[in-house]
XYZ file of C-alpha atoms in Angstrom:
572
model
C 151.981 -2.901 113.568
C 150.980 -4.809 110.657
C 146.681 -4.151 109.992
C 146.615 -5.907 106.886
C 149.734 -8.268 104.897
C 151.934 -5.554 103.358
C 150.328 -2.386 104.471
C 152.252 -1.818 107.935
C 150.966 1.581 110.123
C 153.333 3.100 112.730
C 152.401 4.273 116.401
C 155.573 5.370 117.227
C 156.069 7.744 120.281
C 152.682 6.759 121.489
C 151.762 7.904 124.960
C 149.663 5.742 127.638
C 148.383 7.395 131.134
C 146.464 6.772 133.563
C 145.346 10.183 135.250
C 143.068 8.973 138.330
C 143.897 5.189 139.439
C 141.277 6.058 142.444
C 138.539 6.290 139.816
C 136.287 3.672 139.367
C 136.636 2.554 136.560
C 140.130 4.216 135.851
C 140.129 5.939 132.803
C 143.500 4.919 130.184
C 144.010 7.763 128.285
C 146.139 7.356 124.659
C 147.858 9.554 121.927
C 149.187 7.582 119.133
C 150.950 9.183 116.423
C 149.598 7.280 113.401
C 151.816 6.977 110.047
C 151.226 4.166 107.177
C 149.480 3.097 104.010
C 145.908 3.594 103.266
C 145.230 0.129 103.017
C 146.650 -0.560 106.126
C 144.487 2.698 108.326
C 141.668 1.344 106.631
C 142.006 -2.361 107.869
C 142.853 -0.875 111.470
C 140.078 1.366 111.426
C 137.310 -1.368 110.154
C 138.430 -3.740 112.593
C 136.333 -5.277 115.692
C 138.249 -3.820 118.561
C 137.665 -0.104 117.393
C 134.703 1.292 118.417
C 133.920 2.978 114.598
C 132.635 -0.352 112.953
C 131.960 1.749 109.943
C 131.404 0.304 106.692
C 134.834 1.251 104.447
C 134.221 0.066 100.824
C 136.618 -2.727 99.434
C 137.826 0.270 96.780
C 138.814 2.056 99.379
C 140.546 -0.137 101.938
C 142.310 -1.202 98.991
C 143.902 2.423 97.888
C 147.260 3.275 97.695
C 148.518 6.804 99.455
C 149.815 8.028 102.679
C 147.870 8.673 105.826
C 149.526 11.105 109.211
C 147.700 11.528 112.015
C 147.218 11.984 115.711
C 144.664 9.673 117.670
C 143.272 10.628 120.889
C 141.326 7.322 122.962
C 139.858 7.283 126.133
C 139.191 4.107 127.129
C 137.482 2.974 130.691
C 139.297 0.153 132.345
C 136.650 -2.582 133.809
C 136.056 -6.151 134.040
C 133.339 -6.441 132.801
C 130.237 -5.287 130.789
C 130.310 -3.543 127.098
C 133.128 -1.728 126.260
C 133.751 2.160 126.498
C 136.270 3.586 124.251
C 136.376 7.545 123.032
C 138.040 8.727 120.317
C 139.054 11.728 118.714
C 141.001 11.513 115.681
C 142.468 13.945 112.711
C 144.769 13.035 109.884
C 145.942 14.365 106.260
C 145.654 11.383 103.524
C 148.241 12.747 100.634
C 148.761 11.473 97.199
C 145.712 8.847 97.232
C 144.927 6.428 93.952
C 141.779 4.782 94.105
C 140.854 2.490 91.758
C 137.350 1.980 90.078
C 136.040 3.868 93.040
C 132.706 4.494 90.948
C 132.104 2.298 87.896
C 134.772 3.671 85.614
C 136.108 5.937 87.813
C 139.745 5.938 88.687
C 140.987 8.752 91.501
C 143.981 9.784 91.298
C 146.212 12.983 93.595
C 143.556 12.795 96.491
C 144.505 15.495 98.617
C 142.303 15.028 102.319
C 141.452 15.752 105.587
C 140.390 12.818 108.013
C 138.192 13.345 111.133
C 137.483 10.637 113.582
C 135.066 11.340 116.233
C 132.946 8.815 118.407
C 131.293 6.682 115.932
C 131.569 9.385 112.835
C 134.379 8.936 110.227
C 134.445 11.910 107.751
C 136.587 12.460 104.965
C 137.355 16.004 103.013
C 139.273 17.091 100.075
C 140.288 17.044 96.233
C 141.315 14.662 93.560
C 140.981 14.277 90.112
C 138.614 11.821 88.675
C 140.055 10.333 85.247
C 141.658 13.237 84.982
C 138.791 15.536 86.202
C 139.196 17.942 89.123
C 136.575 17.193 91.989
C 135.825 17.653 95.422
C 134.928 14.852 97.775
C 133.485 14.169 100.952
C 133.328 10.553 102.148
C 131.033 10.180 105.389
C 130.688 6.679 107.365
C 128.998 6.744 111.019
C 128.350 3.392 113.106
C 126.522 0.080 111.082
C 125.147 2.796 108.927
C 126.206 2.668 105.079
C 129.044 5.303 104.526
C 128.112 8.040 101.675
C 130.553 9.775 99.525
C 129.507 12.681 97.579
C 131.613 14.208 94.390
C 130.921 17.829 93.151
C 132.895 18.363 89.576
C 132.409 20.970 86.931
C 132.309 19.706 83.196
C 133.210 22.078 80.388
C 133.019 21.619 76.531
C 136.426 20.386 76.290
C 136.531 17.982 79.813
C 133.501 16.302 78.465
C 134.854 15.437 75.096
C 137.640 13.941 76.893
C 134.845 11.610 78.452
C 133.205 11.124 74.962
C 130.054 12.939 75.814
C 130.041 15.317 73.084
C 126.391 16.883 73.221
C 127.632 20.201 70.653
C 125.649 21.935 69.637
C 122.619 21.412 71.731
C 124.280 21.725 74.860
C 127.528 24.588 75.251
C 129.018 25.616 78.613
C 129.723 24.099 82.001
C 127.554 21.700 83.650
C 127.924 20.978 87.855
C 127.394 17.646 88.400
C 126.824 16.327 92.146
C 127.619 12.672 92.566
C 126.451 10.947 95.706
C 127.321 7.116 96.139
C 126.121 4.848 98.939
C 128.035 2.114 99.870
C 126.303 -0.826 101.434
C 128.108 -3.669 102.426
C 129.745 -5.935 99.855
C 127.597 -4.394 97.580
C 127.930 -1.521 94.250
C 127.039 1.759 95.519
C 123.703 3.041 94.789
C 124.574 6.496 92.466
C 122.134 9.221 92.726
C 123.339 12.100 90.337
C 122.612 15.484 89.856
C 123.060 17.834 87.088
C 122.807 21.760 87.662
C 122.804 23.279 83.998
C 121.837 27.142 85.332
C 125.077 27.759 83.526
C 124.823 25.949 80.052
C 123.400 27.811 77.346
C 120.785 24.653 75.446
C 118.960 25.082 71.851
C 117.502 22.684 69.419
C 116.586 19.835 71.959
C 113.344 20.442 70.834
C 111.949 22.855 67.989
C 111.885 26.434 69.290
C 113.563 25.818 72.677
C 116.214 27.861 73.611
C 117.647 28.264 77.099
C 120.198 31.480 77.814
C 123.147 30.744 79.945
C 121.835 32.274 83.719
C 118.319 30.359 83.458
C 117.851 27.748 85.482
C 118.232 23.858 84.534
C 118.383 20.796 86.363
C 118.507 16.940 85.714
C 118.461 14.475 88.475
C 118.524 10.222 88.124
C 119.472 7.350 89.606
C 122.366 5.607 87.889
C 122.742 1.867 87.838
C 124.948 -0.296 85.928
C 123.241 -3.932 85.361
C 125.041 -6.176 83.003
C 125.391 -4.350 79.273
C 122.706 -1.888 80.279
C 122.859 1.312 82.282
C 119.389 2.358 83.535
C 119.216 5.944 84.708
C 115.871 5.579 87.075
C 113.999 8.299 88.819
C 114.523 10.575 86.067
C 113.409 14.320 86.523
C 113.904 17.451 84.097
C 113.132 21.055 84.527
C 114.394 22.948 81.703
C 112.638 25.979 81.340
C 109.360 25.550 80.394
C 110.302 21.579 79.554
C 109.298 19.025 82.403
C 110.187 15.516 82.038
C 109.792 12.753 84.797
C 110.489 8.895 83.834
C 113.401 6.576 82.755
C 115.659 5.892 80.326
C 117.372 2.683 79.450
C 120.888 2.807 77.864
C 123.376 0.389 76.134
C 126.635 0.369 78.033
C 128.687 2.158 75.478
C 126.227 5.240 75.709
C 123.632 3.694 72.866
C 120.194 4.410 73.088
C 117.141 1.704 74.407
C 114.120 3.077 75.652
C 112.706 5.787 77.538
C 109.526 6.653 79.365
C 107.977 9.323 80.346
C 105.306 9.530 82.889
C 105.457 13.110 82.778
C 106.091 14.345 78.912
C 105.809 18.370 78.996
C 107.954 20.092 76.202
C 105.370 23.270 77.036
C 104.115 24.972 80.709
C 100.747 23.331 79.418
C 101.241 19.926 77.910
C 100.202 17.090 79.776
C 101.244 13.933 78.184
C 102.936 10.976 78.483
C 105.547 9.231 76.524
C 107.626 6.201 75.543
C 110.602 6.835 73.010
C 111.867 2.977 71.770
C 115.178 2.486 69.140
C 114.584 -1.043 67.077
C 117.187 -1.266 65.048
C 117.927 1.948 62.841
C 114.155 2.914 63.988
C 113.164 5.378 66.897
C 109.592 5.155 67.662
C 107.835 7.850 69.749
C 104.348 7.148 71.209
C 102.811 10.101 73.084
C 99.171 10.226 74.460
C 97.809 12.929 76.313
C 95.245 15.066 77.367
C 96.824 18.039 75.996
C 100.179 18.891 73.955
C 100.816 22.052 72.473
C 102.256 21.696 68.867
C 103.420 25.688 68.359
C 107.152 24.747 68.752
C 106.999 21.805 66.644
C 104.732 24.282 63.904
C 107.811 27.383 64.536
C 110.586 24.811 63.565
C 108.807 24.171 60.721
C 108.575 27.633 59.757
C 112.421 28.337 59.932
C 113.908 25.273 59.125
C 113.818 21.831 57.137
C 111.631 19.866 56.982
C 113.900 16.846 55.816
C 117.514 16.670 57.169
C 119.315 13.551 55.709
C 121.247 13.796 58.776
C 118.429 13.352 61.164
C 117.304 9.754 62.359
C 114.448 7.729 60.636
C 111.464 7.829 63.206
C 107.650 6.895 63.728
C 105.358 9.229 65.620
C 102.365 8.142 66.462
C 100.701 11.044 68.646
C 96.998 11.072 70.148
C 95.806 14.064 72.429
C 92.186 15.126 73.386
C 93.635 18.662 72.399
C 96.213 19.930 70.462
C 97.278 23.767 70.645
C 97.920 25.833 67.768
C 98.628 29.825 67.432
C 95.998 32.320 67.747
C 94.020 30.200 70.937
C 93.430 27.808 68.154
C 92.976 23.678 69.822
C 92.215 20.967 67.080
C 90.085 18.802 69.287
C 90.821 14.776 69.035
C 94.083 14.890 67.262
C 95.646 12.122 66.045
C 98.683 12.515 63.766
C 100.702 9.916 62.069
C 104.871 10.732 60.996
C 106.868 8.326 59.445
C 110.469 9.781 58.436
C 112.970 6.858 56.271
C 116.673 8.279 54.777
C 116.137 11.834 56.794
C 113.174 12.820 54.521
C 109.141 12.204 55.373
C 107.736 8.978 53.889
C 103.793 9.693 55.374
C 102.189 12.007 57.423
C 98.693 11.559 58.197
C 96.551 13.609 60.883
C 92.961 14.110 61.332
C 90.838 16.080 64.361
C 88.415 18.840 64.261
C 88.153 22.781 65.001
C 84.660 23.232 66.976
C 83.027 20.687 65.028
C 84.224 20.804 61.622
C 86.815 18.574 60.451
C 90.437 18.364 59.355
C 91.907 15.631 57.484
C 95.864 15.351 56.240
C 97.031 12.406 54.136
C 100.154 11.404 52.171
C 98.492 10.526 48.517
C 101.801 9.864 46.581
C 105.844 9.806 46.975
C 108.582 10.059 44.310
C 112.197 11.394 43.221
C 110.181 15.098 43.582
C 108.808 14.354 47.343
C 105.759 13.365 49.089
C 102.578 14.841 47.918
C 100.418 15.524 51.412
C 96.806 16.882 50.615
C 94.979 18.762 53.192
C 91.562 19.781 53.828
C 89.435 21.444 56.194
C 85.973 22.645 56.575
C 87.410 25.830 58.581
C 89.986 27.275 56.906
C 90.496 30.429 58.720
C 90.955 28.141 61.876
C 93.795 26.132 60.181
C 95.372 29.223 59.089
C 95.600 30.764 62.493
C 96.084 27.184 64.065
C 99.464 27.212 61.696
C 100.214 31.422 62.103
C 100.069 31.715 58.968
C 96.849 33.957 58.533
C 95.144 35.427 61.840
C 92.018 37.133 60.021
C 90.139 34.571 58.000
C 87.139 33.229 59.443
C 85.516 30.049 58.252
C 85.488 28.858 54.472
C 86.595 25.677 53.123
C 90.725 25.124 52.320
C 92.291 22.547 50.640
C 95.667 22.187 49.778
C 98.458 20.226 47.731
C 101.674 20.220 48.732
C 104.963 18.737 47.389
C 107.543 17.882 50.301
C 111.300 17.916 49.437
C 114.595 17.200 50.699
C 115.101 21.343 50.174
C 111.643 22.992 50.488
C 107.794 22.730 49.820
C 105.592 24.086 47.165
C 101.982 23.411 46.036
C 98.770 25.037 45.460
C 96.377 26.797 48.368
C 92.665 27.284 47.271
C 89.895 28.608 49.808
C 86.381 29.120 49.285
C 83.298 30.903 50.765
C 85.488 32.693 53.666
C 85.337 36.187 55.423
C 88.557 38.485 55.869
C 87.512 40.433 59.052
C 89.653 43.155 60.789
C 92.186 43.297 57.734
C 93.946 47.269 57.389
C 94.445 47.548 53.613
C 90.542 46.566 53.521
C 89.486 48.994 56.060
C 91.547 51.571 54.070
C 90.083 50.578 50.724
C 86.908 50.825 51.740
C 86.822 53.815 53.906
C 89.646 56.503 53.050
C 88.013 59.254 50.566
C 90.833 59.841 48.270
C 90.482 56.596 47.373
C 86.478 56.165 47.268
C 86.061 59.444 45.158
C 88.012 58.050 42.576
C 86.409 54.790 42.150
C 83.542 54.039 39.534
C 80.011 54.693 40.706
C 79.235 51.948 42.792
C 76.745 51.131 45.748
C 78.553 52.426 49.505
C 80.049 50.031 51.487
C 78.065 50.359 54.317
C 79.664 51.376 57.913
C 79.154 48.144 59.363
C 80.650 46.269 56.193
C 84.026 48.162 56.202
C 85.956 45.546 59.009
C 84.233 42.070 57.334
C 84.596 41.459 53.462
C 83.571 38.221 52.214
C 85.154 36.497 49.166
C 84.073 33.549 47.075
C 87.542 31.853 46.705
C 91.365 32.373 46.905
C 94.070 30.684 45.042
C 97.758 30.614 45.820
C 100.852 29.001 44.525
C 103.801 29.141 46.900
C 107.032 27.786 47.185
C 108.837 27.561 50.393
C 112.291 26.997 51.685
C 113.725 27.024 55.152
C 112.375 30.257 56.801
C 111.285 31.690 53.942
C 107.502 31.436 51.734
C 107.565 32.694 48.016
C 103.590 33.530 47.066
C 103.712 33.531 43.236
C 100.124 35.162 41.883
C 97.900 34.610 44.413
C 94.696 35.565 43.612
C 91.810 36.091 45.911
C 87.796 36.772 44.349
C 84.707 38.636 45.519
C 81.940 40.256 44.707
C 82.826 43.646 47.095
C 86.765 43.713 46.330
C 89.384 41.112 44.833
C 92.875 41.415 44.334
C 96.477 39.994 44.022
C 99.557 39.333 45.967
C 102.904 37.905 45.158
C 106.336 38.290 46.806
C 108.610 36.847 49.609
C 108.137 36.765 53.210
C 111.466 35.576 55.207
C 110.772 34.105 58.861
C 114.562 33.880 59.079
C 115.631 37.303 58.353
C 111.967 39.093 59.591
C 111.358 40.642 56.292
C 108.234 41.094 53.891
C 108.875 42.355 50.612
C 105.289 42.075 48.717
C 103.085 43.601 46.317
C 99.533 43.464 44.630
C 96.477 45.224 44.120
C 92.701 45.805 45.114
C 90.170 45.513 42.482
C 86.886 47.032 43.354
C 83.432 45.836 42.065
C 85.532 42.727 41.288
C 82.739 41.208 39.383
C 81.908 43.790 37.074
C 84.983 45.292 37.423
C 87.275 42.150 36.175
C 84.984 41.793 32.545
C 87.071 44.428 31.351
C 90.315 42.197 31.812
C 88.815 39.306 29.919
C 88.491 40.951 26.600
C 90.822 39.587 23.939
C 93.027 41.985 22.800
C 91.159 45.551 24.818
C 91.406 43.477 28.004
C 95.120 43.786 29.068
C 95.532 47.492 28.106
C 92.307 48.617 29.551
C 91.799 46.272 32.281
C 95.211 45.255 33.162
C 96.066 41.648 33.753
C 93.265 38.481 34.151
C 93.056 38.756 37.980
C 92.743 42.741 37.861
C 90.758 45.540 36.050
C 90.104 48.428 34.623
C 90.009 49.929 38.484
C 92.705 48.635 40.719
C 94.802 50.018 43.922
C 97.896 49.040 43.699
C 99.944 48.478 47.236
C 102.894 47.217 48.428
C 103.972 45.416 52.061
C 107.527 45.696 53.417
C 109.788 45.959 56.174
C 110.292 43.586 58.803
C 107.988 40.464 58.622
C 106.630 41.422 62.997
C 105.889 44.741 61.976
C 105.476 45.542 58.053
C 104.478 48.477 56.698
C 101.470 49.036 53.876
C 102.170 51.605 51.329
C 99.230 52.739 48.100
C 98.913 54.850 45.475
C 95.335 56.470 45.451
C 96.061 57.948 41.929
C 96.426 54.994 40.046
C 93.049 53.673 41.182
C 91.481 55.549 37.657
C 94.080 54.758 35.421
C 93.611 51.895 33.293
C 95.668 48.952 33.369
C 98.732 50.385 30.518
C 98.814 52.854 32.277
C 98.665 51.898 36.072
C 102.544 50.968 35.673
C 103.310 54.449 35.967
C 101.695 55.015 38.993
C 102.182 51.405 40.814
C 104.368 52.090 44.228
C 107.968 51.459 43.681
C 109.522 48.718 45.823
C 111.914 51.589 47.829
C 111.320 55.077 48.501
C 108.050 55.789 48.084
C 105.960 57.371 50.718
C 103.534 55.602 53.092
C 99.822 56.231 53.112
């Protein structure tokens, strides 16, 4: 027979029987052999007088490939009244081509199983999507709509093929489970989802890193409408990162908009987002009741901050609270980022710790970089906020900082603070061998020992990805002063630093200001004629503190000889 024009299907060899002619109503039972085209099975088996009435998408009826099969009917012979027919069919379907079976999908070498029973048509196998290797299952039961689902595994060099080259964010294979309901005369609704246990993902956002093993998902509705592809119902769970919204895509791949409903980068954020391109322009809005900043504040630390490479953006961020290192939350943040030809054009941020405030501002740009200036009314906060100093408490910081393509460097000054808790302190002002030696002064009183207060700090710095240079900085007080200068390397974890205690500063330091008697007695400006030398290396998570007690009496000519040496020398 001829189902469709060109497609014929062979019954040859059929059998017919009637078993029980007594029976009431007889029952006319049927094998048919069944050999043809897809097109022309699927045009047999969508037609009125079979009792299947499934829904067969148009891609499909039109296919090309072989179908074999054996169908087994019962079918009760009456009169009158609705129709009973039974069947029990199973077939192999070899060398199958469909064409734009999903939107821009082609399948090609279908390899599958057919099984027919009652009013359930399912459909098993493999094939190769554009080239992909995929397994299939195609399911149609009844005035239902028939669902296909397509499980495929994408590596590195199968998604290139594609175009979707997500290097290096994104390396090793991702599972992807396709499932496509087809309503009548109508594109199939695409739900997708993405199983990424076994991808190995960094640099999505700053500090987030996910090991091959862990587990990762992405799940969306796809839909095609017009030049835009909208992928709805959006829901990640990467790790620690939770996103729920949409995203709005041009049809080559290009970017719209997004939103986010749910914005977490962080197991604590809770935020929302919207993420819009204008132009050459991305602009990120995100409001929330909490967002913690310490991945954001680590990429700083080991990378750059201007990558010419990286896409001009506007940030506009607002959260009652925003988390910093240390427990530290900057209450009624609002922070302001514009970025133009990969390097920062203005950053401006304001909010409080407790209730004193903190204000950041852009005051100039140039050929050098911008110039931010920074103040706050509780510097130790800031300083444990950004991990850069956990024992400060209080005092007032402000700060001047040239940003460059390469690096930052600027001035840090800090005034009327408390260093609380600090070892080389506690040593100073409690190991003997180092007290008996110093000039007759009042004792430091038990209680005093953990808490020194100073009247101001200066520092000079310059700073380059994953690594801060401290060039003489120079902290004052009426108990102890000192200096420090050195390197500190995020990126390799090393410290390699050096300085020196003064005690008595204020008396102590006179000494050092005399022309001409001042540097050989009392050393240099910032030290005196009493000074413990130190040095800090090793790795920057766990350094190690090394002094010389002995050259605490000699004066400054002579404290050279007794200053620790960088290597080698032994720890106290």
């Amino acid at each position: 027979m001829e189902a469709a024009a060109g497609a014929p299907v062979s019954i040859a060899g059929s059998d017919f029987s009637v078993a029980d002619v007594h029976r009431v109503p007889p029952i006319l039972e049927m094998r048919l052999p069944i050999k043809g085209s897809l097109a022309g099975v699927a045009t047999a088996l969508a037609s009125p007088g079979l009792a299947i009435g499934a829904t067969i998408p148009p891609a499909i009826a039109a296919g090309d490939g072989q179908v074999e099969g054996i169908v087994q009917a019962q079918l009760a012979l009456k009169g009158s009244g609705p129709r009973e027919l039974k069947i029990d069919a199973r077939a192999d379907l070899r060398q199958i081509t469909i064409n734009n079976i999903a939107p821009g999908e082609r399948l090609e070498a279908g390899q599958f199983q057919l099984q027919w029973r009652g009013s359930t048509l399912t459909l098993k196998g493999d094939a190769r999507l554009n080239g992909l290797p995929a397994q299939i299952e195609w399911r149609a039961e009844g005035n239902k709509p028939s669902v296909a689902t397509v499980r495929a595994t994408l590596d590195e060099a199968q998604r290139q093929r594609r175009g979707i080259d997500l290097r290096p964010a994104l390396a090793g294979p991702i599972t992807a489970l396709v499932t496509l309901t087809f309503e009548r005369n109508d594109p199939p609704d695409v739900d997708v989802t993405l199983d990424l246990t076994e991808s190995r993902i960094e640099g999505i956002v700053p500090g987030f890193s996910k090991r091959a093993g862990q587990p990762g998902r992405v799940t969306f509705d796809y839909e095609a409408r017009g030049d835009r592809i909208l992928l709805d119902d959006l829901v990640v769970d990467l790790s620690g990162i939770s996103l729920k919204g949409r995203i709005d895509l041009q049809r080559d791949g290009g970017f719209n908009r997004a939103e986010f409903v749910e914005f977490r980068l962080s197991p604590g954020d809770n935020a929302k987002a919207t993420i819009e391109r204008q132009r050459n322009l991305t602009r990120i809005t995100v409001r929330g009741n909490s967002f913690d900043a310490r991945p954001f504040l680590r990429g700083i630390q080991s990378g750059k901050v201007d990558d010419s490479r990286a896409p001009d953006f506007d940030l506009d961020l607002q959260s009652v609270v925003l988390v910093g290192f240390a427990g530290e939350l900057l209450a009624n943040a609002d922070v302001q980022v514009q970025r133009r030809a990969g390097a920062l054009a203005r950053v401006q941020a304001s909010g409080r710790f407790g209730g004193e405030p903190l204000q950041v501002e852009t005051a100039e740009g140039g050929r050098e970089g911008m110039l931010l200036r920074i103040a706050s009314a509780d510097g130790g906060a800031l300083l444990r906020f950004l991990d850069i100093y956990s024992r400060a408490q209080g005092g007032r910081l402000a700060a001047d900082i040239r940003v460059g393509r390469e690096g930052q460097s600027g001035v840090v000054q800090m005034r009327d603070f408390l260093v609380k808790g600090e070892p080389l302190l506690a040593r100073f002002n409690s190991d003997p061998s180092i007290q008996q030696r110093l000039p007759s002064q009042t004792p430091v009183a038990p209680g005093a020992r953990d808490a020194v207060a100073f009247t101001k700090l200066r520092a000079d710095f310059d700073r380059r990805p994953g690594r801060i240079e401290l060039r003489e900085a120079v902290i004052w007080g009426g108990q102890v002063g000192g200096t420090l200068e050195g390197v500190l390397d995020y990126a390799a974890d090393r410290v390699d630093m050096k300085g020196a205690l003064v005690p008595a500063y204020a008396l102590n330091n006179l000494f050092a200001q005399v022309p001409i008697f001042g540097p050989i007695f009392g050393g240099t400006q910032y030290e005196g004629l009493f000074a413990l030398p130190f040095v800090i290396q090793g790795r920057a998570s766990a350094p190690q503190l090394r002094t010389n007690a002995l050259s605490v009496i000699a004066p400054g000519f002579l404290r050279k000889l007794f200053e620790v040496q960088r290597e080698g020398a032994p720890v106290r």
